[in-house]
């Protein structure tokens, strides 16, 4: 199972003081050296963390780069120039603090944007809620993968956790049966990730906020990446 490290919040910290450090590209190189399988970043249209001028240094620092992007032409143009390995299409509104729900898979522009990315040999994933129709529609749109939004699972109280986990399991199984790769992410932490990492159909987890925060207390980015990788491996084995 691959670990994608979302390095947006290294840029959040930099931007909070209007400084040049910490540098997200340096962080990207460090997490890769520590064993992350890919680097994920989300240049939001308001550039609140990753900025468009970060992207090329991130591309150079990341052997595998996953670009999260809104389904708009402006971002498509950035993606076509940048040539990330993956483009993960996400919903985006200015008001939200973070990506709050899955993509509307019926967006009119989606088929055209997916096709343009695929024509440029960029693999496409769609960040969707763990919902049957969204998985089926993603497969019919020709996406290479779905990334299941784990936010509802991560936020669930004790009485709902099992139900939210089952939704992820069912969506992962349907993804596999539909011939589409399955990734997952959002809100995952060292405390809640094991049951998700144990879902065999899921091939990749993208983790950001908690992993970057844990670096403060675990002794740095390297230690944090290693802790997440180790927990993912042990969840898979058990
Ligand atoms: N995957 C996607 C598509 C996301 O939008 C995000 C948040 O930017 C993440 C994963 C990582 O979420 P978190 O920062 O909560 O780990």
GROMACS .gro file of C-alpha atoms and ligand atoms in nm:
model
  254
    1UNK     CA    1   0.000   0.000   0.000
    2UNK     CA    2   0.138   0.339  -0.103
    3UNK     CA    3   0.160   0.642   0.123
    4UNK     CA    4   0.109   0.979  -0.040
    5UNK     CA    5   0.213   1.267   0.181
    6UNK     CA    6   0.012   1.582   0.132
    7UNK     CA    7   0.259   1.863   0.201
    8UNK     CA    8   0.011   2.155   0.182
    9UNK     CA    9   0.046   2.240   0.548
   10UNK     CA   10   0.419   2.296   0.524
   11UNK     CA   11   0.316   2.584   0.299
   12UNK     CA   12   0.047   2.689   0.549
   13UNK     CA   13   0.321   2.737   0.806
   14UNK     CA   14   0.541   2.928   0.562
   15UNK     CA   15   0.257   3.155   0.452
   16UNK     CA   16   0.154   3.231   0.810
   17UNK     CA   17   0.463   3.451   0.842
   18UNK     CA   18   0.508   3.546   0.478
   19UNK     CA   19   0.851   3.379   0.491
   20UNK     CA   20   1.034   3.152   0.248
   21UNK     CA   21   1.059   2.873   0.499
   22UNK     CA   22   0.968   2.599   0.562
   23UNK     CA   23   1.002   2.517   0.192
   24UNK     CA   24   0.743   2.264   0.066
   25UNK     CA   25   0.987   2.131  -0.197
   26UNK     CA   26   1.247   2.058   0.072
   27UNK     CA   27   0.974   1.884   0.272
   28UNK     CA   28   0.876   1.685  -0.037
   29UNK     CA   29   1.233   1.560  -0.086
   30UNK     CA   30   1.253   1.469   0.284
   31UNK     CA   31   0.930   1.269   0.292
   32UNK     CA   32   1.034   1.081  -0.021
   33UNK     CA   33   1.375   1.004   0.132
   34UNK     CA   34   1.193   0.877   0.443
   35UNK     CA   35   0.986   0.629   0.240
   36UNK     CA   36   0.677   0.815   0.118
   37UNK     CA   37   0.569   0.670  -0.215
   38UNK     CA   38   0.440   0.993  -0.358
   39UNK     CA   39   0.386   1.359  -0.279
   40UNK     CA   40   0.043   1.519  -0.299
   41UNK     CA   41  -0.029   1.890  -0.316
   42UNK     CA   42  -0.336   2.101  -0.365
   43UNK     CA   43  -0.281   2.445  -0.509
   44UNK     CA   44  -0.618   2.592  -0.422
   45UNK     CA   45  -0.743   2.871  -0.642
   46UNK     CA   46  -0.689   3.120  -0.354
   47UNK     CA   47  -0.330   2.985  -0.302
   48UNK     CA   48  -0.384   2.976   0.073
   49UNK     CA   49  -0.110   2.713   0.111
   50UNK     CA   50   0.060   2.571  -0.199
   51UNK     CA   51   0.113   2.851  -0.452
   52UNK     CA   52   0.139   2.812  -0.824
   53UNK     CA   53   0.504   2.917  -0.808
   54UNK     CA   54   0.573   2.618  -0.579
   55UNK     CA   55   0.469   2.365  -0.836
   56UNK     CA   56   0.783   2.322  -1.047
   57UNK     CA   57   1.014   2.277  -0.748
   58UNK     CA   58   0.765   2.023  -0.614
   59UNK     CA   59   0.764   1.843  -0.948
   60UNK     CA   60   1.146   1.819  -0.937
   61UNK     CA   61   1.149   1.702  -0.574
   62UNK     CA   62   0.882   1.433  -0.616
   63UNK     CA   63   0.948   1.118  -0.820
   64UNK     CA   64   0.572   1.065  -0.814
   65UNK     CA   65   0.358   1.379  -0.788
   66UNK     CA   66  -0.017   1.382  -0.732
   67UNK     CA   67  -0.171   1.721  -0.812
   68UNK     CA   68  -0.508   1.784  -0.652
   69UNK     CA   69  -0.704   2.020  -0.869
   70UNK     CA   70  -1.044   2.181  -0.906
   71UNK     CA   71  -1.229   2.089  -1.224
   72UNK     CA   72  -1.169   2.422  -1.397
   73UNK     CA   73  -0.978   2.514  -1.712
   74UNK     CA   74  -0.731   2.732  -1.526
   75UNK     CA   75  -0.615   2.430  -1.323
   76UNK     CA   76  -0.622   2.207  -1.629
   77UNK     CA   77  -0.375   2.443  -1.796
   78UNK     CA   78  -0.146   2.424  -1.492
   79UNK     CA   79  -0.167   2.045  -1.490
   80UNK     CA   80  -0.086   2.015  -1.860
   81UNK     CA   81   0.222   2.235  -1.814
   82UNK     CA   82   0.336   2.068  -1.491
   83UNK     CA   83   0.284   1.707  -1.602
   84UNK     CA   84   0.219   1.547  -1.262
   85UNK     CA   85   0.196   1.169  -1.258
   86UNK     CA   86  -0.156   1.189  -1.120
   87UNK     CA   87  -0.424   1.456  -1.115
   88UNK     CA   88  -0.681   1.410  -0.842
   89UNK     CA   89  -0.990   1.614  -0.923
   90UNK     CA   90  -1.144   1.757  -0.607
   91UNK     CA   91  -1.438   1.985  -0.529
   92UNK     CA   92  -1.334   2.331  -0.423
   93UNK     CA   93  -1.516   2.626  -0.274
   94UNK     CA   94  -1.353   2.934  -0.130
   95UNK     CA   95  -1.551   2.927   0.193
   96UNK     CA   96  -1.443   2.581   0.308
   97UNK     CA   97  -1.148   2.533   0.546
   98UNK     CA   98  -1.063   2.201   0.380
   99UNK     CA   99  -1.219   1.978   0.114
  100UNK     CA  100  -1.550   1.903   0.276
  101UNK     CA  101  -1.713   1.639   0.061
  102UNK     CA  102  -1.674   1.435  -0.252
  103UNK     CA  103  -1.676   1.561  -0.607
  104UNK     CA  104  -2.001   1.609  -0.797
  105UNK     CA  105  -1.942   1.344  -1.062
  106UNK     CA  106  -2.211   1.495  -1.284
  107UNK     CA  107  -2.023   1.823  -1.342
  108UNK     CA  108  -2.066   1.916  -1.706
  109UNK     CA  109  -1.698   1.989  -1.760
  110UNK     CA  110  -1.571   1.668  -1.601
  111UNK     CA  111  -1.563   1.438  -1.908
  112UNK     CA  112  -1.370   1.699  -2.110
  113UNK     CA  113  -1.119   1.768  -1.830
  114UNK     CA  114  -1.059   1.396  -1.768
  115UNK     CA  115  -1.008   1.336  -2.138
  116UNK     CA  116  -0.759   1.625  -2.170
  117UNK     CA  117  -0.555   1.494  -1.875
  118UNK     CA  118  -0.554   1.140  -2.009
  119UNK     CA  119  -0.453   1.260  -2.356
  120UNK     CA  120  -0.150   1.417  -2.182
  121UNK     CA  121  -0.071   1.080  -2.014
  122UNK     CA  122  -0.164   1.213  -1.671
  123UNK     CA  123  -0.347   0.950  -1.466
  124UNK     CA  124  -0.675   1.074  -1.321
  125UNK     CA  125  -0.837   1.004  -0.989
  126UNK     CA  126  -1.166   1.150  -0.866
  127UNK     CA  127  -1.206   1.238  -0.498
  128UNK     CA  128  -1.552   1.102  -0.422
  129UNK     CA  129  -1.766   1.008  -0.128
  130UNK     CA  130  -1.780   0.630  -0.071
  131UNK     CA  131  -2.102   0.601  -0.262
  132UNK     CA  132  -2.201   0.335  -0.521
  133UNK     CA  133  -2.322   0.574  -0.785
  134UNK     CA  134  -2.012   0.794  -0.760
  135UNK     CA  135  -1.785   0.490  -0.798
  136UNK     CA  136  -1.977   0.359  -1.099
  137UNK     CA  137  -1.988   0.700  -1.263
  138UNK     CA  138  -1.611   0.748  -1.206
  139UNK     CA  139  -1.543   0.418  -1.380
  140UNK     CA  140  -1.771   0.509  -1.670
  141UNK     CA  141  -1.596   0.847  -1.706
  142UNK     CA  142  -1.268   0.661  -1.765
  143UNK     CA  143  -1.093   0.770  -1.444
  144UNK     CA  144  -0.793   0.556  -1.352
  145UNK     CA  145  -0.880   0.567  -0.982
  146UNK     CA  146  -1.119   0.695  -0.724
  147UNK     CA  147  -0.993   0.846  -0.402
  148UNK     CA  148  -1.251   0.770  -0.135
  149UNK     CA  149  -1.316   1.061   0.102
  150UNK     CA  150  -1.251   0.926   0.452
  151UNK     CA  151  -1.366   1.244   0.627
  152UNK     CA  152  -1.704   1.105   0.740
  153UNK     CA  153  -1.528   0.798   0.883
  154UNK     CA  154  -1.268   1.014   1.058
  155UNK     CA  155  -1.533   1.244   1.206
  156UNK     CA  156  -1.781   0.972   1.302
  157UNK     CA  157  -1.866   0.921   1.666
  158UNK     CA  158  -1.827   0.573   1.817
  159UNK     CA  159  -2.181   0.466   1.722
  160UNK     CA  160  -2.124   0.548   1.352
  161UNK     CA  161  -1.763   0.446   1.292
  162UNK     CA  162  -1.841   0.090   1.187
  163UNK     CA  163  -2.108   0.204   0.943
  164UNK     CA  164  -1.873   0.459   0.785
  165UNK     CA  165  -1.600   0.195   0.763
  166UNK     CA  166  -1.840  -0.042   0.590
  167UNK     CA  167  -1.922   0.228   0.335
  168UNK     CA  168  -1.550   0.251   0.256
  169UNK     CA  169  -1.520  -0.128   0.230
  170UNK     CA  170  -1.822  -0.153  -0.002
  171UNK     CA  171  -1.700   0.133  -0.220
  172UNK     CA  172  -1.351  -0.019  -0.242
  173UNK     CA  173  -1.497  -0.354  -0.346
  174UNK     CA  174  -1.716  -0.189  -0.606
  175UNK     CA  175  -1.418   0.007  -0.737
  176UNK     CA  176  -1.219  -0.312  -0.781
  177UNK     CA  177  -1.514  -0.488  -0.946
  178UNK     CA  178  -1.549  -0.190  -1.182
  179UNK     CA  179  -1.184  -0.218  -1.284
  180UNK     CA  180  -1.075   0.109  -1.125
  181UNK     CA  181  -0.795   0.163  -0.871
  182UNK     CA  182  -0.897   0.273  -0.521
  183UNK     CA  183  -0.718   0.533  -0.310
  184UNK     CA  184  -0.842   0.698   0.010
  185UNK     CA  185  -0.770   0.994   0.229
  186UNK     CA  186  -0.876   1.289   0.443
  187UNK     CA  187  -0.872   1.317   0.818
  188UNK     CA  188  -0.659   1.007   0.871
  189UNK     CA  189  -0.439   1.000   1.181
  190UNK     CA  190  -0.222   0.749   1.366
  191UNK     CA  191  -0.530   0.683   1.584
  192UNK     CA  192  -0.783   0.609   1.313
  193UNK     CA  193  -0.598   0.488   1.005
  194UNK     CA  194  -0.550   0.116   1.082
  195UNK     CA  195  -0.903  -0.005   0.991
  196UNK     CA  196  -0.882   0.188   0.661
  197UNK     CA  197  -0.531   0.062   0.585
  198UNK     CA  198  -0.661  -0.292   0.644
  199UNK     CA  199  -0.910  -0.264   0.354
  200UNK     CA  200  -0.732  -0.478   0.096
  201UNK     CA  201  -0.885  -0.308  -0.209
  202UNK     CA  202  -0.729   0.027  -0.120
  203UNK     CA  203  -0.391   0.076  -0.281
  204UNK     CA  204  -0.298   0.424  -0.162
  205UNK     CA  205  -0.363   0.655   0.132
  206UNK     CA  206  -0.306   1.029   0.105
  207UNK     CA  207  -0.238   1.186   0.441
  208UNK     CA  208  -0.151   1.545   0.519
  209UNK     CA  209  -0.254   1.747   0.820
  210UNK     CA  210  -0.202   1.487   1.092
  211UNK     CA  211   0.126   1.359   0.948
  212UNK     CA  212   0.273   1.708   0.924
  213UNK     CA  213   0.150   1.790   1.278
  214UNK     CA  214   0.292   1.464   1.417
  215UNK     CA  215   0.632   1.561   1.278
  216UNK     CA  216   0.642   1.828   1.553
  217UNK     CA  217   0.621   1.568   1.827
  218UNK     CA  218   0.772   1.253   1.676
  219UNK     CA  219   1.108   1.407   1.594
  220UNK     CA  220   1.063   1.536   1.241
  221UNK     CA  221   0.912   1.455   0.903
  222UNK     CA  222   1.122   1.141   0.857
  223UNK     CA  223   1.002   0.993   1.185
  224UNK     CA  224   0.643   1.086   1.109
  225UNK     CA  225   0.650   0.925   0.762
  226UNK     CA  226   0.807   0.611   0.908
  227UNK     CA  227   0.542   0.591   1.182
  228UNK     CA  228   0.258   0.614   0.926
  229UNK     CA  229   0.425   0.362   0.693
  230UNK     CA  230   0.484   0.118   0.978
  231UNK     CA  231   0.123   0.142   1.096
  232UNK     CA  232  -0.007   0.092   0.742
  233UNK     CA  233   0.213  -0.215   0.700
  234UNK     CA  234   0.106  -0.369   1.029
  235UNK     CA  235  -0.263  -0.302   0.957
  236UNK     CA  236  -0.223  -0.484   0.625
  237UNK     CA  237  -0.052  -0.782   0.783
  238UNK     CA  238  -0.306  -0.833   1.061
  239LIG     N1  239  -0.683   1.360  -0.020
  239LIG     C1  240  -0.747   1.468  -0.073
  239LIG     C2  241  -0.808   1.454  -0.208
  239LIG     C3  242  -0.751   1.590  -0.003
  239LIG     O1  243  -0.815   1.695  -0.056
  239LIG     C4  244  -0.686   1.599   0.122
  239LIG     C5  245  -0.688   1.729   0.197
  239LIG     O2  246  -0.632   1.828   0.123
  239LIG     C6  247  -0.620   1.485   0.171
  239LIG     C7  248  -0.623   1.367   0.099
  239LIG     C8  249  -0.545   1.489   0.299
  239LIG     O3  250  -0.631   1.516   0.405
  239LIG     P1  251  -0.569   1.546   0.548
  239LIG     O4  252  -0.487   1.669   0.537
  239LIG     O5  253  -0.689   1.561   0.633
  239LIG     O6  254  -0.486   1.425   0.583
   0.00000   0.00000   0.00000
